[in-house]
Amino acid sequence: MTAIRLDALTRTFGTVRAVDDISLTIAEGELFTLLGPSGCGKTTLLRMIAGFCDVERGSIWFGDKRIDQLPAHQRNIGMVFQNYAIFPNLTVADNVAYGLKARKVDRRETDRRVAEALEMVQLPNHGARWPHELSGGQLQRVAIARSLVIKPAVLLFDEPLSNLDAQLRTHMRVEIRQLQKSLGLTAVYVTHDQEEALAISDRIAVLRGGRIEQVGSPEAIYRTPETAFVGSFMGATNMLSGVIGTSDGSTTGVLVGGIELRVPGEVGAAGERVLLSIRPETLRLVEDGAPGHQVAARLTLREFLGPILRLHATLPDGTAIRVAALGGQMVRTEPGGDLLLGYDPTQILVYPAP
Amino acid sequence: MIGFGGLNAFRTGVTLLALAFLALFLLYPLWIVLEASLHDAHGAWSLAPYAKILASRYYVGSLDNSLIAGALSMVCATAIGVPLAFCMARVDVPGKSLLMTLASLPLVLPSFVGAYALVLLFGHVGVITVALRSIGLPVGDIYGLSGIVIVFTLTLYPYVLMPTVAGFKAIDVSVEEAARNLGASRWRVFRTVLLPIVVPSVLAGALLVFIETLENFGVPSVLAEDRPFLSLDIFKLFAGESDSNPAAAGALSTMLVGITIAVLLLQRRYLAKRRFATGARRAPPTILLSRPWLLLATAYAWGVVLLSLLPFGAVLVISFLHFSGPVLSWRFGLDNYATLLHGSYQPLYNTGILATAAALAATLFGAPIGYVLVRHRGKLSTLLDVVAIVPFAVSGTVLGIGMIIAFNSGWLVLTGGWLILVLAYVVRKLPFSIRSASAIVHQIDPSLEEASINLGVSPLKTFVTLTVPLMAGGLVGGMVLVWVTVAAELSSTIVLYSSRWATMTVLMFQALEGTAPGQSAAAASILILFTAVPLLLVYRFLRRQDGSLL
């Protein structure tokens, strides 16, 4: 059980600031995810914690012990690599025992802990196998066993599921989460997959250009993104640019795509440009004359996705807008027909225009 | 960089040591050769040696001959290599894997043995010449340009073949299917899609053929007779007893090195911009041919490969025949070998000792360099990367001459001993060792080493206990190749050897100048065994027959 504290970490490659003055505190037993597009600095940050990337400025603390000056092999960190990094010249058992040998754990203790770790990842009796005899998912389990068996202070995951197929990916992320919870390990998890991040994390930091955009629980990140970048990165949303119109005290009108949308509160001076984020699932199909706020749109394409029905529509001036309805809902309108979309002003997020 | 402690010191140390080694034993001798060419008869700085050479019809002819032979060999090697490569990559030729193994042999078999075989068969008193003449058929002259081009083509075409086979195999089948789907005929697909994609591979190999022909000393020394030839004239100008002229030798050497470096740079520049083959996810299937076409392809593929090995086979057979003076009789026996070695096995031992020492040294030295070049990019290692390809462009004769002058006197005297030979071999073969080590390191995922460090093993210990064992298999293959090519090395040996350290190639070279063809054939046969057997063993045990290490 170790808390991690990153203090004003900076690292540049040439002229690029890969990690730019990042400070974070990760609580004991927390699974903390670094999320962002490629090049955002998440992997560099993880590798700085692991000791594979120098800290240029700032410090890293495990509890009250500063570790950024320690060489990588003395940090006692478990790490699961993107491509598993299973030693091809060693059997499964020897792979798992590798870190114990380095720690000079005696033979009997080693055998016991290796068997225990393999049991934990549901690979009992696989110790004598060679890596080339295992499937991708099994290699992943070996990699996890190998990182757990050394009783690490902290566990790091570098996009561990990106090489697995979709079904195995959802399965493994549940297993990783359960293992981490049951062992009470502090874990840092890197991914570019927002769904994976939402599913697995206690808290998420969204990174962009080496800086933190937002830190928060999965719900907070998804529901109340603090910046337009976080909003659009966390799953499909309608990003519409508009101009502020008149305010009636409780809501303000914003002119978007030839119509007016009401947004909550006072958002700025009239005539100012803003960005609106409307999630497709917050829009409803309504009948003529229904109460509440509505806008008219024209249907261009329907996509039936099983659980949901995605509608592609355009606002009067041609601006595209997406609507997600439940798949079971009957929608009779054919492409080319008119739709009436109901919305709730409190579900619309307003950001300053870039 | 913090955190990498011992390993970082190791990396910097390797880089600096390698640079120092190449500076002392490659760049310094080359500078000496260059410097020798920049003085006039009175020792003042001058370009007079160059002016003299360019004014001499003989030496301009020498340049011409070398360039023409190189260009013709390049064209011929491409002409037979590309169709052969297509057959190997896409046609179900029977015995393909054996064929690939055999096809790589000419690259390591000593090419001057091939030239000598041609003389034995078709020379002035060659076996076939004499036989044909006795039934009244005249035989054309194989000396000079035609013979040299034939030998170069037959021994160097694998340089075109190997990369082109790889190129054809790396084209994803979907590219071809797309072209077919868009309405192109098979022939049109070949002409407009497949061929353009492999052109960079073909050209890379063809330019290598050109460089090799310019540097080659053995083939023209057997076949040129009295015609001027660049690599021969350099040697004569340097070692000739009556007409020794270091300034002229230096000037010719500089021209030779200049041309090869220019070609090498051209090749690198050209390749850097053209990376068409991205590795096939689905290997292209073999093309089903109708019976006559398949027979034709089989006959062509086996015909070319067997033809290229025929001279070597002929030498092996002839070495067991009895000669009375220069006249051949059809009695089998070992007397050629007995006479050749007449009680002294020293040249055999010398070849074994020198090749083993050079192979060990080149591998021990090349492996860490290859590792550092792949894993550790920096200003120093980039410089090393550039310097380490220079040996490709320097002929053995030129390097030998430079080393003789550089280490004949002064603070470091090496001439006359075994060490100077080994050093020259290591310098010449280092690019091979580095390249084969780099190729292996490229296949080892860096995260393996990180995983080891992460699990608590120090970086230096990780290198020794994880990386080195993972590299070992490939290193053995590279080491055997160095051994084989050193055993067959003539150009630098002939400049640097002393009588105590005469090798089999020297013995053969001397036998050529004598009038005992039987002994030359015996020496040539020993060389063939020395080179072919280890190579075939490596192929057998490492299952590498793609010639990727060549």
Tab-separated table of C-alpha atoms in Angstrom, chain A residues 24-247:
chain	number	residue	atom	x	y	z
A	24	LEU	CA	-0.514	14.525	-9.136
A	25	THR	CA	-1.302	12.610	-6.000
A	26	ILE	CA	-2.472	9.024	-6.315
A	27	ALA	CA	-4.033	7.548	-3.192
A	28	GLU	CA	-3.183	4.173	-1.630
A	29	GLY	CA	-4.967	1.294	-3.313
A	30	GLU	CA	-6.280	3.482	-6.093
A	31	LEU	CA	-6.340	2.518	-9.770
A	32	PHE	CA	-5.398	5.733	-11.487
A	33	THR	CA	-5.558	6.041	-15.267
A	34	LEU	CA	-3.551	8.334	-17.509
A	35	LEU	CA	-5.727	8.869	-20.567
A	36	GLY	CA	-5.077	10.786	-23.739
A	37	PRO	CA	-4.354	10.623	-27.446
A	38	SER	CA	-0.953	9.428	-28.654
A	39	GLY	CA	1.748	11.963	-27.974
A	40	CYS	CA	-0.020	13.407	-24.940
A	41	GLY	CA	2.801	12.360	-22.589
A	42	LYS	CA	1.030	9.542	-20.749
A	43	THR	CA	3.592	6.886	-21.646
A	44	THR	CA	6.509	9.197	-20.888
A	45	LEU	CA	4.996	9.914	-17.485
A	46	LEU	CA	4.584	6.194	-16.761
A	47	ARG	CA	8.160	5.503	-17.889
A	48	MET	CA	9.412	8.261	-15.605
A	49	ILE	CA	7.746	6.503	-12.667
A	50	ALA	CA	9.246	3.174	-13.795
A	51	GLY	CA	12.692	4.742	-14.156
A	52	PHE	CA	13.125	4.245	-17.894
A	53	CYS	CA	12.947	7.913	-18.644
A	54	ASP	CA	14.933	10.587	-16.833
A	55	VAL	CA	13.253	13.176	-14.704
A	56	GLU	CA	14.423	16.538	-15.940
A	57	ARG	CA	12.769	18.597	-13.227
A	58	GLY	CA	10.485	17.690	-10.341
A	59	SER	CA	10.313	14.634	-8.112
A	60	ILE	CA	8.474	11.352	-7.619
A	61	TRP	CA	7.525	10.074	-4.155
A	62	PHE	CA	6.258	6.707	-2.971
A	63	GLY	CA	4.785	7.516	0.435
A	64	ASP	CA	7.472	9.711	2.004
A	65	LYS	CA	10.312	8.110	0.049
A	66	ARG	CA	11.676	9.953	-2.943
A	67	ILE	CA	12.364	7.451	-5.733
A	68	ASP	CA	13.212	9.407	-8.870
A	69	GLN	CA	16.926	9.232	-8.085
A	70	LEU	CA	16.827	5.435	-7.707
A	71	PRO	CA	17.901	3.298	-10.674
A	72	ALA	CA	14.995	1.469	-12.312
A	73	HIS	CA	15.922	-1.930	-10.952
A	74	GLN	CA	15.822	-0.784	-7.335
A	75	ARG	CA	12.364	0.794	-7.361
A	76	ASN	CA	10.346	-2.352	-6.642
A	77	ILE	CA	7.656	-1.533	-9.180
A	78	GLY	CA	5.640	-4.134	-11.045
A	79	MET	CA	5.112	-3.287	-14.673
A	80	VAL	CA	2.934	-4.906	-17.333
A	81	PHE	CA	4.129	-4.048	-20.824
A	82	GLN	CA	2.041	-3.430	-23.918
A	83	ASN	CA	3.588	-6.401	-25.742
A	84	TYR	CA	3.902	-8.485	-22.531
A	85	ALA	CA	7.743	-8.642	-22.777
A	86	ILE	CA	7.800	-12.306	-21.815
A	87	PHE	CA	11.365	-13.653	-22.016
A	88	PRO	CA	11.229	-16.106	-24.932
A	89	ASN	CA	14.219	-18.080	-23.655
A	90	LEU	CA	12.627	-18.922	-20.288
A	91	THR	CA	9.696	-21.145	-19.350
A	92	VAL	CA	6.550	-19.646	-17.859
A	93	ALA	CA	7.697	-20.534	-14.322
A	94	ASP	CA	11.168	-19.080	-14.899
A	95	ASN	CA	9.609	-15.924	-16.297
A	96	VAL	CA	7.528	-15.508	-13.165
A	97	ALA	CA	10.483	-16.406	-10.929
A	98	TYR	CA	12.788	-13.904	-12.655
A	99	GLY	CA	12.192	-11.047	-10.235
A	100	LEU	CA	12.402	-13.362	-7.212
A	101	LYS	CA	15.799	-14.652	-8.366
A	102	ALA	CA	16.988	-11.048	-8.647
A	103	ARG	CA	15.832	-10.569	-5.048
A	104	LYS	CA	17.665	-13.735	-3.992
A	105	VAL	CA	14.536	-15.376	-2.610
A	106	ASP	CA	15.341	-18.985	-1.704
A	107	ARG	CA	14.333	-21.869	-3.913
A	108	ARG	CA	11.387	-23.260	-1.937
A	109	GLU	CA	9.876	-19.879	-1.260
A	110	THR	CA	10.268	-19.021	-4.958
A	111	ASP	CA	8.501	-22.194	-6.088
A	112	ARG	CA	5.668	-21.570	-3.663
A	113	ARG	CA	5.149	-17.957	-4.704
A	114	VAL	CA	5.393	-18.732	-8.423
A	115	ALA	CA	2.721	-21.417	-8.101
A	116	GLU	CA	0.573	-19.041	-6.088
A	117	ALA	CA	0.942	-16.241	-8.652
A	118	LEU	CA	0.119	-18.538	-11.570
A	119	GLU	CA	-2.945	-19.720	-9.677
A	120	MET	CA	-3.974	-16.122	-9.149
A	121	VAL	CA	-3.998	-15.439	-12.908
A	122	GLN	CA	-5.773	-18.742	-13.569
A	123	LEU	CA	-2.785	-20.454	-15.175
A	124	PRO	CA	-2.059	-23.234	-12.666
A	125	ASN	CA	0.077	-26.070	-14.068
A	126	HIS	CA	1.368	-23.905	-16.903
A	127	GLY	CA	4.778	-23.365	-15.315
A	128	ALA	CA	6.667	-25.806	-17.521
A	129	ARG	CA	5.277	-24.377	-20.753
A	130	TRP	CA	7.296	-22.238	-23.152
A	131	PRO	CA	6.065	-18.762	-24.096
A	132	HIS	CA	5.649	-19.681	-27.770
A	133	GLU	CA	3.105	-22.318	-26.733
A	134	LEU	CA	0.798	-19.726	-25.150
A	135	SER	CA	-1.902	-17.510	-26.634
A	136	GLY	CA	-1.842	-13.724	-26.377
A	137	GLY	CA	-4.252	-13.713	-23.452
A	138	GLN	CA	-2.204	-16.329	-21.591
A	139	LEU	CA	1.001	-14.351	-22.164
A	140	GLN	CA	-0.767	-11.354	-20.701
A	141	ARG	CA	-1.631	-13.399	-17.594
A	142	VAL	CA	1.986	-14.519	-17.243
A	143	ALA	CA	3.088	-10.904	-17.471
A	144	ILE	CA	0.651	-9.968	-14.709
A	145	ALA	CA	1.760	-12.888	-12.526
A	146	ARG	CA	5.381	-11.900	-13.064
A	147	SER	CA	4.720	-8.343	-11.917
A	148	LEU	CA	2.608	-9.376	-8.903
A	149	VAL	CA	4.898	-12.077	-7.551
A	150	ILE	CA	7.593	-9.595	-6.472
A	151	LYS	CA	5.084	-7.897	-4.145
A	152	PRO	CA	5.633	-4.525	-5.791
A	153	ALA	CA	5.022	-1.234	-4.037
A	154	VAL	CA	3.187	0.014	-7.105
A	155	LEU	CA	1.825	-1.607	-10.249
A	156	LEU	CA	2.157	0.046	-13.670
A	157	PHE	CA	0.172	-0.916	-16.766
A	158	ASP	CA	1.307	0.347	-20.173
A	159	GLU	CA	-1.676	-0.150	-22.509
A	160	PRO	CA	-1.796	-3.788	-21.417
A	161	LEU	CA	-4.889	-4.758	-23.386
A	162	SER	CA	-4.201	-3.115	-26.731
A	163	ASN	CA	-2.874	-6.311	-28.330
A	164	LEU	CA	-5.899	-8.442	-27.397
A	165	ASP	CA	-9.091	-8.890	-29.382
A	166	ALA	CA	-12.193	-6.987	-28.303
A	167	GLN	CA	-13.894	-9.778	-26.336
A	168	LEU	CA	-10.771	-10.790	-24.418
A	169	ARG	CA	-10.073	-7.139	-23.749
A	170	THR	CA	-13.307	-6.594	-21.811
A	171	HIS	CA	-12.789	-9.877	-19.997
A	172	MET	CA	-9.178	-9.122	-18.979
A	173	ARG	CA	-9.956	-5.640	-17.771
A	174	VAL	CA	-12.478	-7.046	-15.307
A	175	GLU	CA	-9.854	-9.525	-14.095
A	176	ILE	CA	-7.170	-6.867	-13.759
A	177	ARG	CA	-9.554	-4.671	-11.803
A	178	GLN	CA	-10.560	-7.501	-9.450
A	179	LEU	CA	-6.949	-8.541	-8.820
A	180	GLN	CA	-5.884	-4.982	-8.121
A	181	LYS	CA	-8.798	-4.419	-5.716
A	182	SER	CA	-8.328	-7.697	-3.866
A	183	LEU	CA	-4.583	-7.106	-3.411
A	184	GLY	CA	-5.136	-3.467	-2.529
A	185	LEU	CA	-2.320	-2.360	-4.819
A	186	THR	CA	-1.808	1.197	-5.979
A	187	ALA	CA	-1.845	1.077	-9.774
A	188	VAL	CA	-1.164	3.504	-12.600
A	189	TYR	CA	-2.783	2.532	-15.865
A	190	VAL	CA	-2.046	4.061	-19.272
A	191	THR	CA	-4.509	3.832	-22.129
A	192	HIS	CA	-5.823	5.787	-25.080
A	193	ASP	CA	-9.156	3.959	-24.979
A	194	GLN	CA	-11.709	6.115	-23.153
A	195	GLU	CA	-14.166	3.277	-22.621
A	196	GLU	CA	-11.451	1.153	-20.989
A	197	ALA	CA	-10.476	4.100	-18.800
A	198	LEU	CA	-14.062	4.704	-17.706
A	199	ALA	CA	-14.602	1.040	-16.937
A	200	ILE	CA	-11.491	0.294	-14.917
A	201	SER	CA	-10.481	3.433	-13.043
A	202	ASP	CA	-11.061	4.948	-9.631
A	203	ARG	CA	-9.851	8.227	-11.039
A	204	ILE	CA	-8.708	9.420	-14.455
A	205	ALA	CA	-6.314	12.144	-15.555
A	206	VAL	CA	-6.896	13.299	-19.120
A	207	LEU	CA	-3.632	14.496	-20.656
A	208	ARG	CA	-3.003	16.654	-23.671
A	209	GLY	CA	0.316	18.013	-24.949
A	210	GLY	CA	2.142	17.017	-21.751
A	211	ARG	CA	-0.317	18.788	-19.480
A	212	ILE	CA	-3.262	17.660	-17.375
A	213	GLU	CA	-6.603	18.767	-18.749
A	214	GLN	CA	-8.734	17.305	-15.981
A	215	VAL	CA	-8.508	14.885	-13.070
A	216	GLY	CA	-11.587	13.218	-11.647
A	217	SER	CA	-13.782	10.162	-11.247
A	218	PRO	CA	-14.968	8.458	-14.450
A	219	GLU	CA	-18.450	9.907	-13.920
A	220	ALA	CA	-17.167	13.441	-13.419
A	221	ILE	CA	-14.886	13.237	-16.435
A	222	TYR	CA	-17.674	11.950	-18.645
A	223	ARG	CA	-20.551	14.060	-17.381
A	224	THR	CA	-18.874	17.345	-16.594
A	225	PRO	CA	-15.788	17.693	-18.757
A	226	GLU	CA	-14.068	20.933	-17.834
A	227	THR	CA	-12.676	21.640	-21.267
A	228	ALA	CA	-13.915	21.164	-24.815
A	229	PHE	CA	-10.982	18.796	-25.416
A	230	VAL	CA	-11.992	16.479	-22.576
A	231	GLY	CA	-15.612	16.662	-23.712
A	232	SER	CA	-14.836	15.583	-27.249
A	233	PHE	CA	-12.210	13.040	-26.228
A	234	MET	CA	-14.553	11.261	-23.811
A	235	GLY	CA	-16.742	9.690	-26.439
A	236	ALA	CA	-18.769	11.027	-29.312
A	237	THR	CA	-20.358	14.360	-28.607
A	238	ASN	CA	-21.829	17.070	-30.790
A	239	MET	CA	-19.434	20.047	-30.687
A	240	LEU	CA	-21.298	23.009	-32.124
A	241	SER	CA	-19.941	26.520	-32.421
A	242	GLY	CA	-22.370	29.331	-31.826
A	243	VAL	CA	-22.843	32.974	-30.891
A	244	ILE	CA	-24.344	34.136	-27.598
A	245	GLY	CA	-27.738	35.819	-27.919
A	246	THR	CA	-30.097	37.144	-25.264
A	247	SER	CA	-30.413	35.955	-21.689
